[in-house]
């Protein structure tokens, strides 16, 4: 019997995907899948093993929080917000939440968009998030550029 928390939801009708980056290498994709029928969502992390190997060969630690990449699975499914994402988005309990959402030009709390628009930079590790694998930033820079798309993200990803 499989664990409920690591199985895919049913009736998925919205899929949004970004890349977990290590320097200029996309080492995994991270996808939020949503069902408007049930109101449930899951998150799927798919390592790009050839790039993980390249990153390790040049001395980078490849350790995506919340998954055991050494298991070699094709995908890691979470029916909760994975720790990788939690580390990269502001908590709903923070008093400056609405200031951050305004800065990111968001009208509501959306962990996927918060992560993408802020590039998901955090102090715990050197990874960042990019909507496309060719958008490279320096996560150690003093000021991280915002990634505010010029399209309506509330319409993005619907099937």
Short mmCIF file of N, CA, C and O in Angstrom, two decimals, residues 25-157:
data_model
loop_
_atom_site.label_atom_id
_atom_site.label_comp_id
_atom_site.label_asym_id
_atom_site.label_seq_id
_atom_site.Cartn_x
_atom_site.Cartn_y
_atom_site.Cartn_z
N UNK A 25 22.90 25.29 -14.02
CA UNK A 25 22.36 23.97 -14.36
C UNK A 25 20.98 23.74 -13.76
O UNK A 25 20.80 23.85 -12.54
N UNK A 26 20.00 23.38 -14.59
CA UNK A 26 18.72 22.94 -14.02
C UNK A 26 18.89 21.52 -13.49
O UNK A 26 19.19 20.61 -14.27
N UNK A 27 18.77 21.33 -12.18
CA UNK A 27 18.99 20.00 -11.61
C UNK A 27 17.69 19.24 -11.37
O UNK A 27 17.72 18.04 -11.07
N UNK A 28 16.55 19.94 -11.49
CA UNK A 28 15.25 19.27 -11.32
C UNK A 28 14.16 20.20 -11.82
O UNK A 28 14.35 21.42 -11.92
N UNK A 29 13.00 19.61 -12.11
CA UNK A 29 11.81 20.42 -12.31
C UNK A 29 10.97 20.30 -11.05
O UNK A 29 11.03 19.29 -10.34
N UNK A 30 10.22 21.35 -10.77
CA UNK A 30 9.28 21.32 -9.65
C UNK A 30 7.92 21.76 -10.20
O UNK A 30 7.81 22.80 -10.84
N UNK A 31 6.93 20.92 -10.00
CA UNK A 31 5.62 21.12 -10.59
C UNK A 31 4.55 21.11 -9.52
O UNK A 31 4.56 20.25 -8.64
N UNK A 32 3.64 22.08 -9.61
CA UNK A 32 2.46 22.06 -8.77
C UNK A 32 1.30 21.61 -9.65
O UNK A 32 1.05 22.20 -10.71
N UNK A 33 0.61 20.56 -9.22
CA UNK A 33 -0.56 20.05 -9.93
C UNK A 33 -1.78 20.34 -9.06
O UNK A 33 -1.73 20.16 -7.84
N UNK A 34 -2.87 20.77 -9.69
CA UNK A 34 -4.05 21.20 -8.93
C UNK A 34 -5.30 20.62 -9.56
O UNK A 34 -5.41 20.50 -10.78
N UNK A 35 -6.26 20.27 -8.71
CA UNK A 35 -7.57 19.81 -9.15
C UNK A 35 -8.62 20.79 -8.66
O UNK A 35 -8.83 20.93 -7.45
N UNK A 36 -9.30 21.46 -9.59
CA UNK A 36 -10.37 22.38 -9.18
C UNK A 36 -11.59 21.61 -8.69
O UNK A 36 -12.39 22.14 -7.92
N UNK A 37 -11.70 20.35 -9.08
CA UNK A 37 -12.82 19.52 -8.64
C UNK A 37 -12.74 19.27 -7.13
O UNK A 37 -13.73 19.40 -6.42
N UNK A 38 -11.55 18.92 -6.64
CA UNK A 38 -11.40 18.60 -5.22
C UNK A 38 -10.77 19.73 -4.41
O UNK A 38 -10.83 19.71 -3.19
N UNK A 39 -10.13 20.69 -5.10
CA UNK A 39 -9.42 21.75 -4.39
C UNK A 39 -8.08 21.29 -3.84
O UNK A 39 -7.43 22.00 -3.09
N UNK A 40 -7.64 20.10 -4.22
CA UNK A 40 -6.38 19.55 -3.75
C UNK A 40 -5.25 19.88 -4.71
O UNK A 40 -5.49 20.13 -5.89
N UNK A 41 -4.05 19.84 -4.18
CA UNK A 41 -2.89 19.97 -5.05
C UNK A 41 -1.79 19.03 -4.58
O UNK A 41 -1.81 18.55 -3.45
N UNK A 42 -0.88 18.75 -5.49
CA UNK A 42 0.32 18.00 -5.13
C UNK A 42 1.49 18.69 -5.81
O UNK A 42 1.33 19.56 -6.64
N UNK A 43 2.68 18.31 -5.37
CA UNK A 43 3.92 18.86 -5.91
C UNK A 43 4.76 17.68 -6.38
O UNK A 43 4.83 16.66 -5.71
N UNK A 44 5.39 17.84 -7.54
CA UNK A 44 6.21 16.78 -8.10
C UNK A 44 7.59 17.36 -8.40
O UNK A 44 7.72 18.36 -9.09
N UNK A 45 8.61 16.72 -7.84
CA UNK A 45 9.99 17.09 -8.12
C UNK A 45 10.60 15.97 -8.96
O UNK A 45 10.56 14.80 -8.57
N UNK A 46 11.11 16.36 -10.13
CA UNK A 46 11.74 15.39 -11.05
C UNK A 46 13.21 15.78 -11.24
O UNK A 46 13.50 16.74 -11.96
N UNK A 47 14.11 15.05 -10.61
CA UNK A 47 15.54 15.35 -10.80
C UNK A 47 15.97 15.16 -12.25
O UNK A 47 15.45 14.28 -12.95
N UNK A 48 16.88 15.99 -12.68
CA UNK A 48 17.53 15.83 -13.99
C UNK A 48 18.90 15.25 -13.65
O UNK A 48 19.86 15.98 -13.39
N UNK A 49 18.98 13.93 -13.61
CA UNK A 49 20.14 13.25 -13.05
C UNK A 49 21.45 13.56 -13.78
O UNK A 49 22.49 13.64 -13.15
N UNK A 50 21.40 13.73 -15.09
CA UNK A 50 22.65 14.04 -15.81
C UNK A 50 23.22 15.38 -15.34
O UNK A 50 24.43 15.54 -15.23
N UNK A 51 22.35 16.36 -15.04
CA UNK A 51 22.82 17.65 -14.54
C UNK A 51 23.23 17.57 -13.07
O UNK A 51 24.14 18.28 -12.64
N UNK A 52 22.56 16.72 -12.31
CA UNK A 52 22.97 16.51 -10.92
C UNK A 52 24.39 15.95 -10.88
O UNK A 52 25.22 16.37 -10.08
N UNK A 53 24.67 15.02 -11.78
CA UNK A 53 26.01 14.44 -11.87
C UNK A 53 27.04 15.50 -12.25
O UNK A 53 28.11 15.59 -11.65
N UNK A 54 26.71 16.35 -13.24
CA UNK A 54 27.63 17.43 -13.64
C UNK A 54 27.91 18.37 -12.47
O UNK A 54 29.05 18.77 -12.26
N UNK A 55 26.86 18.73 -11.75
CA UNK A 55 27.03 19.64 -10.60
C UNK A 55 27.92 19.00 -9.54
O UNK A 55 28.81 19.65 -8.98
N UNK A 56 27.72 17.71 -9.28
CA UNK A 56 28.56 17.01 -8.29
C UNK A 56 30.01 16.92 -8.76
O UNK A 56 30.93 17.06 -7.96
N UNK A 57 30.20 16.68 -10.05
CA UNK A 57 31.57 16.56 -10.59
C UNK A 57 32.37 17.85 -10.44
O UNK A 57 33.58 17.82 -10.32
N UNK A 58 31.68 18.96 -10.43
CA UNK A 58 32.40 20.23 -10.26
C UNK A 58 32.39 20.72 -8.81
O UNK A 58 32.76 21.85 -8.53
N UNK A 59 31.95 19.86 -7.90
CA UNK A 59 32.09 20.14 -6.48
C UNK A 59 30.86 20.67 -5.77
O UNK A 59 30.92 20.98 -4.58
N UNK A 60 29.73 20.77 -6.44
CA UNK A 60 28.51 21.25 -5.80
C UNK A 60 27.82 20.12 -5.05
O UNK A 60 27.81 18.97 -5.51
N UNK A 61 27.28 20.46 -3.92
CA UNK A 61 26.47 19.51 -3.16
C UNK A 61 25.09 19.49 -3.80
O UNK A 61 24.47 20.54 -3.99
N UNK A 62 24.60 18.33 -4.16
CA UNK A 62 23.27 18.20 -4.73
C UNK A 62 22.41 17.47 -3.71
O UNK A 62 22.51 16.26 -3.56
N UNK A 63 21.61 18.24 -3.00
CA UNK A 63 20.79 17.72 -1.91
C UNK A 63 19.53 18.57 -1.84
O UNK A 63 19.49 19.57 -1.14
N UNK A 64 18.50 18.20 -2.59
CA UNK A 64 17.26 18.97 -2.63
C UNK A 64 16.47 18.69 -1.36
O UNK A 64 16.10 17.55 -1.09
N UNK A 65 16.22 19.73 -0.55
CA UNK A 65 15.49 19.54 0.71
C UNK A 65 14.13 18.86 0.49
O UNK A 65 13.39 19.19 -0.42
N UNK A 66 13.86 17.86 1.32
CA UNK A 66 12.58 17.18 1.29
C UNK A 66 12.51 15.92 0.46
O UNK A 66 11.51 15.23 0.48
N UNK A 67 13.58 15.64 -0.31
CA UNK A 67 13.60 14.40 -1.07
C UNK A 67 14.96 13.73 -0.90
O UNK A 67 15.95 14.39 -0.64
N UNK A 68 14.97 12.42 -1.04
CA UNK A 68 16.22 11.67 -1.00
C UNK A 68 16.60 11.35 -2.44
O UNK A 68 16.19 10.32 -3.00
N UNK A 69 17.34 12.25 -3.04
CA UNK A 69 17.69 12.15 -4.46
C UNK A 69 18.48 10.87 -4.76
O UNK A 69 18.45 10.35 -5.87
N UNK A 70 19.18 10.33 -3.75
CA UNK A 70 19.98 9.13 -3.96
C UNK A 70 19.13 7.87 -4.16
O UNK A 70 19.65 6.83 -4.54
N UNK A 71 17.81 7.98 -3.93
CA UNK A 71 16.94 6.84 -4.23
C UNK A 71 16.81 6.62 -5.73
O UNK A 71 16.41 5.55 -6.18
N UNK A 72 17.11 7.66 -6.51
CA UNK A 72 17.09 7.54 -7.97
C UNK A 72 15.72 7.47 -8.60
O UNK A 72 15.58 7.02 -9.73
N UNK A 73 14.69 7.93 -7.89
CA UNK A 73 13.34 7.89 -8.45
C UNK A 73 13.20 8.87 -9.60
O UNK A 73 13.86 9.90 -9.63
N UNK A 74 12.31 8.55 -10.52
CA UNK A 74 12.02 9.44 -11.64
C UNK A 74 11.32 10.70 -11.14
O UNK A 74 11.55 11.80 -11.64
N UNK A 75 10.44 10.53 -10.15
CA UNK A 75 9.74 11.68 -9.59
C UNK A 75 9.41 11.43 -8.12
O UNK A 75 9.25 10.29 -7.69
N UNK A 76 9.34 12.53 -7.38
CA UNK A 76 9.02 12.51 -5.96
C UNK A 76 7.75 13.33 -5.80
O UNK A 76 7.73 14.52 -6.11
N UNK A 77 6.67 12.70 -5.34
CA UNK A 77 5.36 13.35 -5.25
C UNK A 77 5.07 13.66 -3.79
O UNK A 77 5.26 12.82 -2.91
N UNK A 78 4.58 14.89 -3.56
CA UNK A 78 4.18 15.32 -2.21
C UNK A 78 2.79 15.93 -2.29
O UNK A 78 2.55 16.81 -3.10
N UNK A 79 1.89 15.48 -1.41
CA UNK A 79 0.54 16.06 -1.37
C UNK A 79 0.47 17.16 -0.33
O UNK A 79 -0.59 17.50 0.17
N UNK A 80 1.58 17.71 -0.02
CA UNK A 80 1.71 18.85 0.88
C UNK A 80 2.80 19.73 0.28
O UNK A 80 3.53 19.30 -0.62
N UNK A 81 2.90 20.95 0.75
CA UNK A 81 3.94 21.83 0.23
C UNK A 81 5.28 21.28 0.71
O UNK A 81 5.52 21.18 1.92
N UNK A 82 6.17 20.89 -0.21
CA UNK A 82 7.44 20.28 0.20
C UNK A 82 8.35 21.29 0.90
O UNK A 82 8.23 22.50 0.71
N UNK A 83 9.26 20.77 1.70
CA UNK A 83 10.16 21.64 2.46
C UNK A 83 10.98 22.54 1.53
O UNK A 83 11.29 23.67 1.89
N UNK A 84 11.31 22.08 0.33
CA UNK A 84 12.03 22.92 -0.62
C UNK A 84 11.26 24.22 -0.85
O UNK A 84 11.82 25.30 -0.89
N UNK A 85 9.94 24.11 -1.03
CA UNK A 85 9.10 25.29 -1.27
C UNK A 85 8.92 26.09 0.02
O UNK A 85 9.03 27.32 0.01
N UNK A 86 8.64 25.42 1.13
CA UNK A 86 8.45 26.12 2.40
C UNK A 86 9.63 27.01 2.75
O UNK A 86 9.46 28.10 3.30
N UNK A 87 10.85 26.55 2.44
CA UNK A 87 12.04 27.35 2.71
C UNK A 87 12.09 28.62 1.86
O UNK A 87 12.80 29.55 2.18
N UNK A 88 11.34 28.66 0.76
CA UNK A 88 11.48 29.71 -0.23
C UNK A 88 10.30 30.66 -0.33
O UNK A 88 10.27 31.53 -1.19
N UNK A 89 9.30 30.49 0.51
CA UNK A 89 8.14 31.38 0.49
C UNK A 89 7.91 31.94 1.88
O UNK A 89 8.25 31.31 2.89
N UNK A 90 7.34 33.13 1.93
CA UNK A 90 7.04 33.76 3.21
C UNK A 90 5.89 33.01 3.90
O UNK A 90 4.95 32.57 3.24
N UNK A 91 5.99 32.89 5.20
CA UNK A 91 4.94 32.25 5.98
C UNK A 91 3.70 33.15 6.02
O UNK A 91 3.80 34.37 6.05
N UNK A 92 2.54 32.52 6.05
CA UNK A 92 1.30 33.29 6.16
C UNK A 92 1.17 33.95 7.53
O UNK A 92 0.32 34.82 7.71
N UNK A 93 2.01 33.58 8.47
CA UNK A 93 1.97 34.16 9.82
C UNK A 93 2.85 35.41 9.96
O UNK A 93 2.80 36.07 10.99
N UNK A 94 3.64 35.72 8.95
CA UNK A 94 4.54 36.88 9.03
C UNK A 94 3.77 38.18 8.90
O UNK A 94 2.91 38.30 8.01
N UNK A 95 4.06 39.18 9.73
CA UNK A 95 3.31 40.45 9.65
C UNK A 95 3.52 41.21 8.35
O UNK A 95 2.65 41.96 7.93
N UNK A 96 4.65 41.00 7.68
CA UNK A 96 4.93 41.72 6.43
C UNK A 96 4.45 40.96 5.19
O UNK A 96 4.82 41.30 4.07
N UNK A 97 3.62 39.94 5.38
CA UNK A 97 3.14 39.12 4.26
C UNK A 97 2.57 39.97 3.14
O UNK A 97 2.96 39.81 1.99
N UNK A 98 1.66 40.88 3.43
CA UNK A 98 1.02 41.66 2.38
C UNK A 98 1.99 42.62 1.71
O UNK A 98 1.86 42.89 0.51
N UNK A 99 2.99 43.10 2.44
CA UNK A 99 4.02 43.93 1.79
C UNK A 99 4.79 43.11 0.76
O UNK A 99 5.08 43.59 -0.34
N UNK A 100 5.12 41.88 1.11
CA UNK A 100 5.85 41.00 0.19
C UNK A 100 4.98 40.67 -1.02
O UNK A 100 5.43 40.73 -2.16
N UNK A 101 3.71 40.32 -0.77
CA UNK A 101 2.82 40.01 -1.89
C UNK A 101 2.65 41.22 -2.82
O UNK A 101 2.66 41.06 -4.04
N UNK A 102 2.53 42.42 -2.24
CA UNK A 102 2.44 43.63 -3.07
C UNK A 102 3.71 43.83 -3.88
O UNK A 102 3.65 44.16 -5.07
N UNK A 103 4.87 43.62 -3.26
CA UNK A 103 6.14 43.75 -3.97
C UNK A 103 6.23 42.78 -5.15
O UNK A 103 6.79 43.09 -6.19
N UNK A 104 5.64 41.60 -4.97
CA UNK A 104 5.65 40.57 -6.01
C UNK A 104 4.46 40.70 -6.96
O UNK A 104 4.29 39.88 -7.86
N UNK A 105 3.64 41.73 -6.74
CA UNK A 105 2.45 42.00 -7.55
C UNK A 105 1.47 40.83 -7.55
O UNK A 105 0.94 40.43 -8.59
N UNK A 106 1.23 40.30 -6.34
CA UNK A 106 0.27 39.22 -6.16
C UNK A 106 -0.90 39.70 -5.31
O UNK A 106 -0.71 40.44 -4.35
N UNK A 107 -2.11 39.24 -5.66
CA UNK A 107 -3.31 39.60 -4.91
C UNK A 107 -3.67 38.58 -3.85
O UNK A 107 -4.55 38.82 -3.02
N UNK A 108 -3.04 37.41 -3.91
CA UNK A 108 -3.34 36.35 -2.95
C UNK A 108 -2.09 35.52 -2.70
O UNK A 108 -1.11 35.61 -3.44
N UNK A 109 -2.16 34.70 -1.67
CA UNK A 109 -1.04 33.84 -1.29
C UNK A 109 -0.99 32.66 -2.25
O UNK A 109 -1.91 31.84 -2.31
N UNK A 110 0.07 32.56 -3.03
CA UNK A 110 0.25 31.53 -4.03
C UNK A 110 1.70 31.05 -3.94
O UNK A 110 2.59 31.68 -4.52
N UNK A 111 1.96 29.97 -3.20
CA UNK A 111 3.35 29.54 -2.99
C UNK A 111 4.14 29.34 -4.28
O UNK A 111 5.31 29.70 -4.35
N UNK A 112 3.51 28.79 -5.32
CA UNK A 112 4.25 28.58 -6.58
C UNK A 112 4.70 29.92 -7.16
O UNK A 112 5.86 30.09 -7.53
N UNK A 113 3.79 30.89 -7.23
CA UNK A 113 4.15 32.20 -7.80
C UNK A 113 5.12 32.96 -6.91
O UNK A 113 6.02 33.63 -7.41
N UNK A 114 4.96 32.87 -5.61
CA UNK A 114 5.91 33.54 -4.70
C UNK A 114 7.31 32.98 -4.96
O UNK A 114 8.27 33.73 -5.09
N UNK A 115 7.41 31.66 -5.04
CA UNK A 115 8.69 31.01 -5.27
C UNK A 115 9.29 31.44 -6.61
O UNK A 115 10.47 31.77 -6.69
N UNK A 116 8.48 31.46 -7.66
CA UNK A 116 9.00 31.82 -8.99
C UNK A 116 9.37 33.29 -9.07
O UNK A 116 10.43 33.64 -9.59
N UNK A 117 8.51 34.17 -8.56
CA UNK A 117 8.74 35.60 -8.70
C UNK A 117 9.93 36.09 -7.87
O UNK A 117 10.57 37.07 -8.21
N UNK A 118 10.23 35.40 -6.78
CA UNK A 118 11.39 35.77 -5.95
C UNK A 118 12.61 34.91 -6.27
O UNK A 118 13.65 35.03 -5.63
N UNK A 119 12.49 34.03 -7.24
CA UNK A 119 13.51 33.05 -7.63
C UNK A 119 13.80 32.04 -6.51
O UNK A 119 14.75 31.28 -6.58
N UNK A 120 12.98 32.05 -5.48
CA UNK A 120 13.11 31.05 -4.43
C UNK A 120 14.46 31.03 -3.75
O UNK A 120 14.90 29.99 -3.27
N UNK A 121 15.10 32.16 -3.69
CA UNK A 121 16.42 32.22 -3.03
C UNK A 121 16.22 32.18 -1.52
O UNK A 121 15.35 32.85 -0.98
N UNK A 122 17.01 31.37 -0.85
CA UNK A 122 16.97 31.34 0.61
C UNK A 122 18.39 31.11 1.12
O UNK A 122 19.28 30.72 0.37
N UNK A 123 18.59 31.37 2.39
CA UNK A 123 19.92 31.26 2.97
C UNK A 123 20.35 29.85 3.31
O UNK A 123 21.50 29.62 3.66
N UNK A 124 19.43 28.88 3.22
CA UNK A 124 19.76 27.52 3.62
C UNK A 124 20.65 26.77 2.63
O UNK A 124 21.32 25.83 2.99
N UNK A 125 20.59 27.16 1.35
CA UNK A 125 21.41 26.49 0.34
C UNK A 125 21.58 27.40 -0.87
O UNK A 125 21.07 28.52 -0.89
N UNK A 126 22.27 26.94 -1.87
CA UNK A 126 22.63 27.75 -3.03
C UNK A 126 21.70 27.59 -4.23
O UNK A 126 21.97 28.11 -5.29
N UNK A 127 20.59 26.89 -4.06
CA UNK A 127 19.66 26.69 -5.16
C UNK A 127 18.77 27.93 -5.36
O UNK A 127 18.58 28.71 -4.45
N UNK A 128 18.23 28.04 -6.56
CA UNK A 128 17.21 29.05 -6.83
C UNK A 128 16.24 28.46 -7.84
O UNK A 128 16.44 27.35 -8.33
N UNK A 129 15.18 29.19 -8.11
CA UNK A 129 14.12 28.70 -8.99
C UNK A 129 14.01 29.62 -10.20
O UNK A 129 14.13 30.83 -10.07
N UNK A 130 13.80 29.02 -11.35
CA UNK A 130 13.65 29.77 -12.58
C UNK A 130 12.50 29.18 -13.39
O UNK A 130 12.34 27.96 -13.42
N UNK A 131 11.72 30.04 -14.01
CA UNK A 131 10.61 29.54 -14.84
C UNK A 131 11.13 28.79 -16.06
O UNK A 131 10.48 27.87 -16.55
N UNK A 132 12.28 29.22 -16.58
CA UNK A 132 12.89 28.56 -17.74
C UNK A 132 14.35 28.28 -17.40
O UNK A 132 14.97 29.04 -16.65
N UNK A 133 14.90 27.19 -17.93
CA UNK A 133 16.27 26.82 -17.54
C UNK A 133 17.35 27.77 -18.05
O UNK A 133 18.48 27.73 -17.58
N UNK A 134 16.99 28.67 -18.96
CA UNK A 134 17.99 29.61 -19.47
C UNK A 134 18.01 30.94 -18.69
O UNK A 134 18.84 31.79 -18.96
N UNK A 135 17.12 31.11 -17.72
CA UNK A 135 17.11 32.32 -16.91
C UNK A 135 18.01 32.08 -15.69
O UNK A 135 17.61 31.47 -14.71
N UNK A 136 19.25 32.54 -15.80
CA UNK A 136 20.27 32.29 -14.78
C UNK A 136 20.47 33.56 -13.95
O UNK A 136 20.56 34.65 -14.50
N UNK A 137 20.51 33.40 -12.63
CA UNK A 137 20.78 34.52 -11.73
C UNK A 137 21.90 34.12 -10.77
O UNK A 137 22.27 32.95 -10.69
N UNK A 138 22.41 35.08 -10.04
CA UNK A 138 23.39 34.81 -8.99
C UNK A 138 22.64 34.86 -7.66
O UNK A 138 22.29 35.95 -7.20
N UNK A 139 22.37 33.71 -7.05
CA UNK A 139 21.59 33.71 -5.80
C UNK A 139 22.33 34.34 -4.63
O UNK A 139 21.73 34.58 -3.58
N UNK A 140 23.61 34.62 -4.79
CA UNK A 140 24.38 35.26 -3.72
C UNK A 140 24.44 36.78 -3.89
O UNK A 140 25.05 37.48 -3.09
N UNK A 141 23.81 37.29 -4.94
CA UNK A 141 23.83 38.74 -5.21
C UNK A 141 23.15 39.49 -4.07
O UNK A 141 22.26 38.96 -3.40
N UNK A 142 23.56 40.71 -3.90
CA UNK A 142 22.99 41.55 -2.84
C UNK A 142 21.50 41.80 -3.07
O UNK A 142 20.71 41.82 -2.16
N UNK A 143 21.13 42.01 -4.32
CA UNK A 143 19.72 42.25 -4.67
C UNK A 143 19.32 41.24 -5.75
O UNK A 143 19.88 41.24 -6.84
N UNK A 144 18.35 40.40 -5.44
CA UNK A 144 17.88 39.38 -6.37
C UNK A 144 16.81 40.01 -7.26
O UNK A 144 15.85 40.59 -6.75
N UNK A 145 16.95 39.88 -8.57
CA UNK A 145 15.91 40.45 -9.45
C UNK A 145 14.60 39.69 -9.30
O UNK A 145 14.58 38.48 -9.05
N UNK A 146 13.51 40.39 -9.42
CA UNK A 146 12.18 39.76 -9.40
C UNK A 146 11.86 39.22 -10.79
O UNK A 146 12.33 39.75 -11.79
N UNK A 147 11.07 38.19 -10.84
CA UNK A 147 10.61 37.63 -12.10
C UNK A 147 9.09 37.80 -12.14
O UNK A 147 8.34 36.88 -11.82
N UNK A 148 8.66 39.01 -12.50
CA UNK A 148 7.23 39.31 -12.59
C UNK A 148 6.83 39.14 -14.05
O UNK A 148 7.24 39.92 -14.90
N UNK A 149 6.05 38.11 -14.37
CA UNK A 149 5.70 37.87 -15.77
C UNK A 149 4.76 38.93 -16.32
O UNK A 149 4.03 39.58 -15.57
N UNK A 150 4.77 39.08 -17.63
CA UNK A 150 3.89 40.04 -18.27
C UNK A 150 2.61 39.37 -18.79
O UNK A 150 2.02 39.82 -19.75
N UNK A 151 2.20 38.30 -18.12
CA UNK A 151 0.95 37.64 -18.47
C UNK A 151 0.20 37.35 -17.17
O UNK A 151 0.77 37.40 -16.09
N UNK A 152 -1.08 37.08 -17.29
CA UNK A 152 -1.93 36.84 -16.14
C UNK A 152 -1.67 35.42 -15.61
O UNK A 152 -2.11 34.44 -16.21
N UNK A 153 -0.96 35.32 -14.50
CA UNK A 153 -0.60 34.00 -13.98
C UNK A 153 -1.79 33.25 -13.39
O UNK A 153 -1.70 32.04 -13.18
N UNK A 154 -2.91 33.92 -13.11
CA UNK A 154 -4.06 33.19 -12.62
C UNK A 154 -4.68 32.33 -13.72
O UNK A 154 -5.43 31.40 -13.44
N UNK A 155 -4.32 32.61 -14.98
CA UNK A 155 -4.80 31.81 -16.10
C UNK A 155 -3.78 30.78 -16.56
O UNK A 155 -4.06 29.94 -17.40
N UNK A 156 -2.59 30.82 -16.00
CA UNK A 156 -1.46 30.00 -16.41
C UNK A 156 -1.59 28.55 -15.96
O UNK A 156 -1.91 28.29 -14.81
N UNK A 157 -1.33 27.64 -16.85
CA UNK A 157 -1.24 26.22 -16.50
C UNK A 157 -2.52 25.43 -16.57
O UNK A 157 -2.52 24.22 -16.36
#
